[in-house]
mmCIF file of C-alpha atoms in Angstrom:
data_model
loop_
_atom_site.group_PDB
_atom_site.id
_atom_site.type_symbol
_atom_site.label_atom_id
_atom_site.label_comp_id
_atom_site.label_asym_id
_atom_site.label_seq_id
_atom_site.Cartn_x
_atom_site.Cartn_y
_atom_site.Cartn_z
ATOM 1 C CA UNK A 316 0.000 0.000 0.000
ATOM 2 C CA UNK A 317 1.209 3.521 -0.940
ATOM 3 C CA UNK A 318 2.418 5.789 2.148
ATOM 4 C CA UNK A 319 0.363 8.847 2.535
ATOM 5 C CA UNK A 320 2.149 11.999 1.253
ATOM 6 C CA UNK A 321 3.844 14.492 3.372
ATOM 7 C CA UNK A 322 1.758 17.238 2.777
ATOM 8 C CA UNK A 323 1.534 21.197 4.321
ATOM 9 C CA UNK A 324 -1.896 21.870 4.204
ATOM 10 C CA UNK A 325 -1.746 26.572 3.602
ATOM 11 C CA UNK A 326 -4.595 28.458 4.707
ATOM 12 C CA UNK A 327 -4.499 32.074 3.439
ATOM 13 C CA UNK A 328 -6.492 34.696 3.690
ATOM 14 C CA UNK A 329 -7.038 38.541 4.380
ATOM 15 C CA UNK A 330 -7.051 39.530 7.951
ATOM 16 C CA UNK A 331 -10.301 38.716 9.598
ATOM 17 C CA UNK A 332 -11.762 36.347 7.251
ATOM 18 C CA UNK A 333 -11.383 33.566 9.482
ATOM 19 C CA UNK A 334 -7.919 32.007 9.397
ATOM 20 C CA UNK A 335 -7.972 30.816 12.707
ATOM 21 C CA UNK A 336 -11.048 29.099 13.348
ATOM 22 C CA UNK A 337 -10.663 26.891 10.043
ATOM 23 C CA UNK A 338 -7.112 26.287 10.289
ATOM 24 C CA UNK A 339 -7.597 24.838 13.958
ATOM 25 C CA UNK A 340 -11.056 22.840 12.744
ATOM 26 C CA UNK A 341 -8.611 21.498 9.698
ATOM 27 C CA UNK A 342 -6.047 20.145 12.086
ATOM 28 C CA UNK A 343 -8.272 18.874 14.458
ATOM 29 C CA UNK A 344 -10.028 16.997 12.060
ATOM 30 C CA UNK A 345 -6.827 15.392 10.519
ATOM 31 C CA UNK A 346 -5.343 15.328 14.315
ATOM 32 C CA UNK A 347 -2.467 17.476 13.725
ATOM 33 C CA UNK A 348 -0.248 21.239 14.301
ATOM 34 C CA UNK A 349 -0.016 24.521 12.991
ATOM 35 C CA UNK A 350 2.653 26.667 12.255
ATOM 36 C CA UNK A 351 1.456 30.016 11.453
ATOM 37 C CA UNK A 352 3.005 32.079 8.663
ATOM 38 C CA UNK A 353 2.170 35.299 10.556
ATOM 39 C CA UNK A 354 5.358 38.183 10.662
ATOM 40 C CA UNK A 355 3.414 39.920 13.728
ATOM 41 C CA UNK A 356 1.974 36.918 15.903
ATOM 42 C CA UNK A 357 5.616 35.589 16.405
ATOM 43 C CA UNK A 358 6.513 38.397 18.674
ATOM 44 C CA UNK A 359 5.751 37.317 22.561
ATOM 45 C CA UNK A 360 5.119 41.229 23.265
ATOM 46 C CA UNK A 361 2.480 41.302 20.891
ATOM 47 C CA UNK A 362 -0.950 39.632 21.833
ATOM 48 C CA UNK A 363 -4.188 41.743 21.203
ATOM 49 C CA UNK A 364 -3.474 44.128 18.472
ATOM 50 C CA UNK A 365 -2.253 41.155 16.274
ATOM 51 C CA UNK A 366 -5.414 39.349 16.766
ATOM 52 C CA UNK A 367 -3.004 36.219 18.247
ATOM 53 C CA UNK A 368 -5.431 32.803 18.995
ATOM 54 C CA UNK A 369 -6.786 32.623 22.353
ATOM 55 C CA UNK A 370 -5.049 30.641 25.225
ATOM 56 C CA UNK A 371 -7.366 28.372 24.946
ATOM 57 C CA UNK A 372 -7.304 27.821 21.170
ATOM 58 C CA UNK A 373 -3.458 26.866 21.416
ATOM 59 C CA UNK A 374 -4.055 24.900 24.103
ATOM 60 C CA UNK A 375 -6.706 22.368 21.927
ATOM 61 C CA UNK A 376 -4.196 22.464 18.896
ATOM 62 C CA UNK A 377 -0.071 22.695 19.153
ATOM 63 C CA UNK A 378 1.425 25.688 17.618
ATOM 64 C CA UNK A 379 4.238 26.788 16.289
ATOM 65 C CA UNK A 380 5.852 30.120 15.531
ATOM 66 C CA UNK A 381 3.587 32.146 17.903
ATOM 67 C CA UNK A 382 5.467 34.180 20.780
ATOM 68 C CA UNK A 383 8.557 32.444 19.624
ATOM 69 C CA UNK A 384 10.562 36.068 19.404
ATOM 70 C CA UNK A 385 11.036 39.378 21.163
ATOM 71 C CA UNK A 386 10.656 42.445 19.306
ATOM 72 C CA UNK A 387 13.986 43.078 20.151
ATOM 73 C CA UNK A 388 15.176 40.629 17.406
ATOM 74 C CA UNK A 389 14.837 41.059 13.704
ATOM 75 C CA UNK A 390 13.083 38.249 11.936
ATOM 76 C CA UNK A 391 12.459 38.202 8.492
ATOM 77 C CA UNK A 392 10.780 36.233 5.255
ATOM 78 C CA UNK A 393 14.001 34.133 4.715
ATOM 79 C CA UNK A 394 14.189 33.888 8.773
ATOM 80 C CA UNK A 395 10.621 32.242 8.199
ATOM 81 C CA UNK A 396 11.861 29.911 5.248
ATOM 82 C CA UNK A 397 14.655 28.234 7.659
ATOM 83 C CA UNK A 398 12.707 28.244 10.630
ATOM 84 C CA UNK A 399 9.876 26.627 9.044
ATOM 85 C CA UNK A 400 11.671 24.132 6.828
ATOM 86 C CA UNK A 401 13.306 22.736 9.718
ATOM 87 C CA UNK A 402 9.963 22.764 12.280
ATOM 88 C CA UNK A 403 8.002 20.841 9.079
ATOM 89 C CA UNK A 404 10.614 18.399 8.767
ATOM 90 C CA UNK A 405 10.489 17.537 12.854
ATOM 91 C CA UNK A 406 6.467 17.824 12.750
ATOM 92 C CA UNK A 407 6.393 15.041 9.892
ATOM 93 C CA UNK A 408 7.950 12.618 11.727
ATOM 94 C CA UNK A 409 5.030 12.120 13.827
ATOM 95 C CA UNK A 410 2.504 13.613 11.298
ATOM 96 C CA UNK A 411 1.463 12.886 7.615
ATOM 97 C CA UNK A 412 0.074 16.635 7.043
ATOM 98 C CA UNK A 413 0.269 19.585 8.988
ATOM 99 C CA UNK A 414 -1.286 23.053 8.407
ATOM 100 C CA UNK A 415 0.210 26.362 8.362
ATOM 101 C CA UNK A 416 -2.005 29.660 7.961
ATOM 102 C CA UNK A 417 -1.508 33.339 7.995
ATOM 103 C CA UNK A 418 -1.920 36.195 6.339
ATOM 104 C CA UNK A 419 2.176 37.050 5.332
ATOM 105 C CA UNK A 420 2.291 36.667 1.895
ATOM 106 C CA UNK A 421 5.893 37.060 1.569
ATOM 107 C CA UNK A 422 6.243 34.298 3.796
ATOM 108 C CA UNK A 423 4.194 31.734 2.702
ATOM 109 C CA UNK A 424 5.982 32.440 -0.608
ATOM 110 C CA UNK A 425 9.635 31.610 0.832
ATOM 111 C CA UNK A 426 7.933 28.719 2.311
ATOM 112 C CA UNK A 427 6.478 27.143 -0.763
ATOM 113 C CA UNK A 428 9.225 28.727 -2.918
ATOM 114 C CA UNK A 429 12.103 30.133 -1.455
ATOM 115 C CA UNK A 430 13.347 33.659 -1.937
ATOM 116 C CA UNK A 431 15.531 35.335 -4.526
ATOM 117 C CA UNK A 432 18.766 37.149 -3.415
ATOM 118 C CA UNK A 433 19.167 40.304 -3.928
ATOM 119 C CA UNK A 434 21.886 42.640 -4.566
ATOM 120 C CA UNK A 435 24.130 44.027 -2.426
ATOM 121 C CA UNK A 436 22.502 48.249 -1.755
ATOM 122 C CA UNK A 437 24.866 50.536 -1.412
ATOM 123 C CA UNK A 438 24.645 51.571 2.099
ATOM 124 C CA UNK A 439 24.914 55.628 0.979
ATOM 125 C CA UNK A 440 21.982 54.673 -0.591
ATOM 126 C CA UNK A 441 19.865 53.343 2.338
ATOM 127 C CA UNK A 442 21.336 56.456 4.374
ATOM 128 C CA UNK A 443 19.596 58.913 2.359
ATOM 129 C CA UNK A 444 16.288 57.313 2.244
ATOM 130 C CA UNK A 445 16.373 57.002 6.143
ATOM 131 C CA UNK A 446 17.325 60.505 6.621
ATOM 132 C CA UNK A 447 14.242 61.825 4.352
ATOM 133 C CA UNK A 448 12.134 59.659 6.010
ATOM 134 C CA UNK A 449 13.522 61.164 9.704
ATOM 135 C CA UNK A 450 12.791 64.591 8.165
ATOM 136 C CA UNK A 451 9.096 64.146 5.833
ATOM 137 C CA UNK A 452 7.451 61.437 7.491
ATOM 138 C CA UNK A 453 5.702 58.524 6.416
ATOM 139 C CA UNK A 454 3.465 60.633 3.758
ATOM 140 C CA UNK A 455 6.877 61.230 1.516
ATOM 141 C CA UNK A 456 8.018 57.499 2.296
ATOM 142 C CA UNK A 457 4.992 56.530 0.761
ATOM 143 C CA UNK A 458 5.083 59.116 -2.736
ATOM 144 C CA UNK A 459 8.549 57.868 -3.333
ATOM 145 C CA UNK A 460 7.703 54.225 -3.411
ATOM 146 C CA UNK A 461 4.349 55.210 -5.208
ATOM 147 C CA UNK A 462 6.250 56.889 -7.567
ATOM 148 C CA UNK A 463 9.751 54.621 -8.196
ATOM 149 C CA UNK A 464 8.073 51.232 -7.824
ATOM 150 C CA UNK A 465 4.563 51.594 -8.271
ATOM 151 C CA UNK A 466 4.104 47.767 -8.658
ATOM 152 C CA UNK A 467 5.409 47.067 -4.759
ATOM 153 C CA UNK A 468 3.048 49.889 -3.806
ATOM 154 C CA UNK A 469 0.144 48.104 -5.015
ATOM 155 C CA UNK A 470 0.740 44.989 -2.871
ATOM 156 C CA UNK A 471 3.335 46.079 0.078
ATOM 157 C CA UNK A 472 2.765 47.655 3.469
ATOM 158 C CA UNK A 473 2.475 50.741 2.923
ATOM 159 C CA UNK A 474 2.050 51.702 6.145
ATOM 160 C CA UNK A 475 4.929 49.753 7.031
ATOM 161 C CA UNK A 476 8.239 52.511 6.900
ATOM 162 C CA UNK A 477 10.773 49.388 7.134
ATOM 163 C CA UNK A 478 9.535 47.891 4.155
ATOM 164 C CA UNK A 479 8.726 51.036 1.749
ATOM 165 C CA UNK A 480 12.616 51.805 3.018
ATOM 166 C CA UNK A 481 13.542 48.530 2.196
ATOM 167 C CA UNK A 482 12.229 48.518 -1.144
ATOM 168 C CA UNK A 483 12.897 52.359 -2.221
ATOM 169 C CA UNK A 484 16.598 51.361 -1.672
ATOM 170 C CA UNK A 485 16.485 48.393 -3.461
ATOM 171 C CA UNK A 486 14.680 50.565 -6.723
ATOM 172 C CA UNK A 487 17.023 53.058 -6.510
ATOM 173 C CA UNK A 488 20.286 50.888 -6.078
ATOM 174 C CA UNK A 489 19.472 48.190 -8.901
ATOM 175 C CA UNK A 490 17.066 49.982 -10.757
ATOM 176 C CA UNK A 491 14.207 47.793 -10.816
ATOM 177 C CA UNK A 492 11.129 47.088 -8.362
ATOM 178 C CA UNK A 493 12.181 44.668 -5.827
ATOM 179 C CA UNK A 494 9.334 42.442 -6.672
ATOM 180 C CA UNK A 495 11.800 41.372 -9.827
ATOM 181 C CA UNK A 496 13.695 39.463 -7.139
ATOM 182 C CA UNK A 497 10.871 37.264 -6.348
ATOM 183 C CA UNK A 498 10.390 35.654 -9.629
ATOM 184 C CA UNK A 499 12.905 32.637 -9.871
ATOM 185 C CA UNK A 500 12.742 29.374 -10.390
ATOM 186 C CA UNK A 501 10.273 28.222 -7.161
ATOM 187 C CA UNK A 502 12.665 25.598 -5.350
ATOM 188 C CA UNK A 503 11.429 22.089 -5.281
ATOM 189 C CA UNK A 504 10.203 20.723 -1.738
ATOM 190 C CA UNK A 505 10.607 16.958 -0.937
ATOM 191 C CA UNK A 506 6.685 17.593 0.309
ATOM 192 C CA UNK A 507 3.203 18.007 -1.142
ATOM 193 C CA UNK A 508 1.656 21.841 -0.605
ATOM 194 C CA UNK A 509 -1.777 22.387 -0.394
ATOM 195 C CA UNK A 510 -2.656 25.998 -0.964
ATOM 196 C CA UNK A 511 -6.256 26.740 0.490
ATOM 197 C CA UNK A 512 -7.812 30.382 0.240
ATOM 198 C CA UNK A 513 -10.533 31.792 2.436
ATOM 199 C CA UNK A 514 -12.382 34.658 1.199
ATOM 200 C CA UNK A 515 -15.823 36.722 2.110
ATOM 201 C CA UNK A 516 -17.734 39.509 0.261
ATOM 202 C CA UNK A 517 -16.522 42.992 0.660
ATOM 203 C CA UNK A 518 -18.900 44.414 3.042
ATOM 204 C CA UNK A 519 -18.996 41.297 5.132
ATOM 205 C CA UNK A 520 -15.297 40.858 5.762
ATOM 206 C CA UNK A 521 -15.809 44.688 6.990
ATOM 207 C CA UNK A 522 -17.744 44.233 9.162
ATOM 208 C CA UNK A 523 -15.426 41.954 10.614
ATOM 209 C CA UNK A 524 -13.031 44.054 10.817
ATOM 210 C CA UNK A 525 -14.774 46.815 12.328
ATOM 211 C CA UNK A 526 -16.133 44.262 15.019
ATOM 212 C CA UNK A 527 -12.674 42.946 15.845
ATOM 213 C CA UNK A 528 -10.918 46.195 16.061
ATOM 214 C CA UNK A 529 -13.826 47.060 18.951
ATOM 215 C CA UNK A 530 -13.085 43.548 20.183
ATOM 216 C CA UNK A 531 -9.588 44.979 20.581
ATOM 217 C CA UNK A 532 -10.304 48.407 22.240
ATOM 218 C CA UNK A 533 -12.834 46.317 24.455
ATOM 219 C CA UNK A 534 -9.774 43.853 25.606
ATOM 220 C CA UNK A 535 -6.898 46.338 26.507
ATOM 221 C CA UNK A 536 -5.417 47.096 22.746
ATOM 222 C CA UNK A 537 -4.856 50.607 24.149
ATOM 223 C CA UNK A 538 -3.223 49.681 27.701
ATOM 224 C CA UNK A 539 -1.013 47.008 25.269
ATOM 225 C CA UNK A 540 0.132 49.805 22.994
ATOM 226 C CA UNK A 541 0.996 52.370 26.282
ATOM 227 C CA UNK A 542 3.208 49.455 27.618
ATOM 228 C CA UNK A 543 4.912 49.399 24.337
ATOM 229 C CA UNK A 544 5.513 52.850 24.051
ATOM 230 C CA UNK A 545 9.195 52.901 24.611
ATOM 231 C CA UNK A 546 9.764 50.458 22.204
ATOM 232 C CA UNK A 547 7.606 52.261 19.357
ATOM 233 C CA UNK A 548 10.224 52.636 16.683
ATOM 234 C CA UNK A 549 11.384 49.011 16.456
ATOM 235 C CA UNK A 550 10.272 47.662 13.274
ATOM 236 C CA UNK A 551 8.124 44.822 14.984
ATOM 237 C CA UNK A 552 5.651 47.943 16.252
ATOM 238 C CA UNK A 553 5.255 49.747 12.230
ATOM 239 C CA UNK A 554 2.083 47.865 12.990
ATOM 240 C CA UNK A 555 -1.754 48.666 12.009
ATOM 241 C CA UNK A 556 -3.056 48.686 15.457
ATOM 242 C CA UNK A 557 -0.228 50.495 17.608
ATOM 243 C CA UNK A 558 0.686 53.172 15.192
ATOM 244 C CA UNK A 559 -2.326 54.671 15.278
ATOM 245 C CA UNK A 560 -2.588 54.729 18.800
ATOM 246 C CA UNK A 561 0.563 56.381 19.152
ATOM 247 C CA UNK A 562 -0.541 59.181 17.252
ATOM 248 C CA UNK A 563 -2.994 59.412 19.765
ATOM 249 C CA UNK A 564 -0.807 58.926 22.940
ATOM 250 C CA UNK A 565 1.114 61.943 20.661
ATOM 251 C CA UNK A 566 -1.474 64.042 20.578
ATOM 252 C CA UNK A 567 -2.067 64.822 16.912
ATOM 253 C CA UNK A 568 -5.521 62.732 16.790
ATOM 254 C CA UNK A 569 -8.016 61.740 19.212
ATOM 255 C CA UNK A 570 -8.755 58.341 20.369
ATOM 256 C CA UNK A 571 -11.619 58.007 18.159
ATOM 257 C CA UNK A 572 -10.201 58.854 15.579
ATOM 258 C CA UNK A 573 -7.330 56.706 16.030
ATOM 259 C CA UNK A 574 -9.610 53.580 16.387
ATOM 260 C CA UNK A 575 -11.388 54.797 13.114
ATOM 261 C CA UNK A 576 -8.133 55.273 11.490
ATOM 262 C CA UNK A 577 -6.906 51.545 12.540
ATOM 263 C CA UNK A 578 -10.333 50.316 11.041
ATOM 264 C CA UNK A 579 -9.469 51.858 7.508
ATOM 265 C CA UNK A 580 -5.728 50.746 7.041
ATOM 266 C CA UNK A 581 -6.938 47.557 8.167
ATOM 267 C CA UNK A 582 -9.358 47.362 5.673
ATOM 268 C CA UNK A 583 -6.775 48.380 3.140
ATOM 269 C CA UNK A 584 -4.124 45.474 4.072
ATOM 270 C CA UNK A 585 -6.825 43.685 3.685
ATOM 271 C CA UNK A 586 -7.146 44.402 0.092
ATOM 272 C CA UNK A 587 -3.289 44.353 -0.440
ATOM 273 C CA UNK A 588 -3.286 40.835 0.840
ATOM 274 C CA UNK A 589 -6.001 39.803 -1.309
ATOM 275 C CA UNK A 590 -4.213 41.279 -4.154
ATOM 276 C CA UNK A 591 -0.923 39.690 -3.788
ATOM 277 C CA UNK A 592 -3.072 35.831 -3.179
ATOM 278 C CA UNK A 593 -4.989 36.517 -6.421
ATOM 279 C CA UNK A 594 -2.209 36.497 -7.900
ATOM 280 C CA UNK A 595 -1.146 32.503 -7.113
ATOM 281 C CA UNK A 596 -3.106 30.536 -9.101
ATOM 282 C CA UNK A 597 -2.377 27.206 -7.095
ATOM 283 C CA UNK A 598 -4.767 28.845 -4.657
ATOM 284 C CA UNK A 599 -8.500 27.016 -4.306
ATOM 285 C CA UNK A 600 -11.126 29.432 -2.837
ATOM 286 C CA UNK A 601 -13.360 28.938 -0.345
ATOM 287 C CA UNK A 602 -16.320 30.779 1.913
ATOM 288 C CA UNK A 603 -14.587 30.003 5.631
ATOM 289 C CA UNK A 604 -18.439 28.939 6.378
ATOM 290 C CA UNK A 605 -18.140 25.749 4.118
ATOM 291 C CA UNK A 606 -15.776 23.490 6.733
ATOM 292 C CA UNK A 607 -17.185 20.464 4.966
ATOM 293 C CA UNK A 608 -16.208 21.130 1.382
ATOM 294 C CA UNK A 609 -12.802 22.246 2.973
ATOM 295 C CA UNK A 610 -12.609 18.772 4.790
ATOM 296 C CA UNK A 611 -13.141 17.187 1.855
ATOM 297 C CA UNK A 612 -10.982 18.958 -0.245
ATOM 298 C CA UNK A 613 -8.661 18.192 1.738
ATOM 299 C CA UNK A 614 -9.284 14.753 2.081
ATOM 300 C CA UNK A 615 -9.851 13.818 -1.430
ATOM 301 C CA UNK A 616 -5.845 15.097 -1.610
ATOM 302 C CA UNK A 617 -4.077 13.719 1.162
ATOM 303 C CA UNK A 618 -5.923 9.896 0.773
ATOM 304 C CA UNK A 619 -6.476 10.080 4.820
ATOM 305 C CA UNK A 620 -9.451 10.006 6.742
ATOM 306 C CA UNK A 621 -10.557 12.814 8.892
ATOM 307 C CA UNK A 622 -12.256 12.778 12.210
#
């Protein structure tokens, strides 16, 4: 008889569609772990604002690369790629499948694909852009990208200075949009890789994300982003959710506006995320609602039987 196939079952998603709940259904139902592909959850300061699953939720399923770093240390998409590659290969040898989900696309990309190298920036370079940033502010971070490497801008965080920076320099040192450095040859894995999308109407996914930003306010997201305060320009806190609020700690905007400001660049990741998933046409779609057809999608691939 054939041995199953070693198989990483991806949920994806935009933010508040309902990662979570079907990625923990999905393992409990095949009795196995999850590694999430989130670049925010990892960090052990960060619990509410990053919408992290509930004590109790990783108590009924194991998890993996939640609260794993401080952030104090810099962990990035290829970071992800060796971390993962080596927690897969320990997970399968008590597991036939295991799930990973999160919204990071640029992580779930080095997983399945590995990343390009890119060329050495000439430090000068990176100087410069880090100097007009310290002077102009976000707003001109965001024009120069916009304008230099309009196809990042479409699908980056743009709200995110560390990456704009990152990929202004890498425009202006090499000349092209740093997305051209994530189209290589995809590296072979020695395991099967399920890609599984979740995805809502407009207007309901929302409202989701209005009702879990009030979730947020209602469980301490303000008190959490006061305690980080002092750590506010580490990249780990360029973070819809905390930036806001620190405008507001500032001064320049009042709480409610703050919240409604975290409820619009929410909503806009959102779309960026479901832009850049679009794009990977390995991806089969689902309504988070329909478990079953999920179950059985995933079933019919993997040959096991779920519980």
């Amino acid at each position: 008889m054939e041995a199953p196939k070693k198989t990483v079952i991806i949920i994806v998603g935009p933010t508040a569609v309902g990662k979570t709940h079907v990625a923990i259904e999905v393992a409990r139902c095949f009795k196995t772990e999850i590694l999430s592909a989130d670049s925010r959850q990892c960090y052990r300061e960060l619990k509410i604002g990053v919408a992290r699953a509930s004590e109790e939720e990783l108590r009924r399923i194991p998890h993996h690369f939640i609260a794993t770093h401080s952030i104090k240390e810099e962990v990035s998409a290829a970071g992800f790629e060796q971390y993962a590659l080596r927690q897969v290969q320990t997970l399968f040898q008590h597991h036939d499948q295991l799930v990973m989900t999160g919204g990071t696309g640029l992580y779930i990309k080095a997983f399945c694909e590995g990343l390009d190298q890119i060329p050495p920036i000439d430090p000068l370079i990176r100087n410069e852009i880090i100097k007009g940033y310290e002077e102009n502010g976000l707003s001109w971070l965001q024009e120069q990208v916009q304008q230099k490497d309009p196809a990042f801008y479409s699908v980056g965080e743009i709200q995110n200075p560390q990456r704009l920076m990152r990929a202004l320099e890498v425009v202006e040192g090499t000349g092209i949009s740093i997305l051209t450095f994530r189209k290589g040859e995809p590296r072979k894995r020695d395991f099967e890789i399920l890609l599984i999308g979740l995805q809502l109407p407009k207007e309901e996914l929302h409202r989701n994300i209005d009702a879990r930003v009030d979730k947020m306010m209602l469980e301490g997201l303000e008190e959490e982003a006061r305690s980080l305060l002092p750590w506010r320009n580490l990249k780990a806190l360029q973070t819809v959710g905390y930036a806001e609020l620190f405008d507001y700690f500032d001064g320049k905007t009042s709480l409610e506006k703050a919240v409604a400001q975290i409820k619009t660049n929410t909503r806009q990741y959102a779309k960026r995320q479901m832009t850049w998933f679009r794009k990977a046409k390995q991806i089969t779609w689902f309504n988070p609602r329909d478990l079953n057809a999920i179950l059985h999608f995933v079933q019919a691939h993997t040959k096991l039987d779920f519980y």
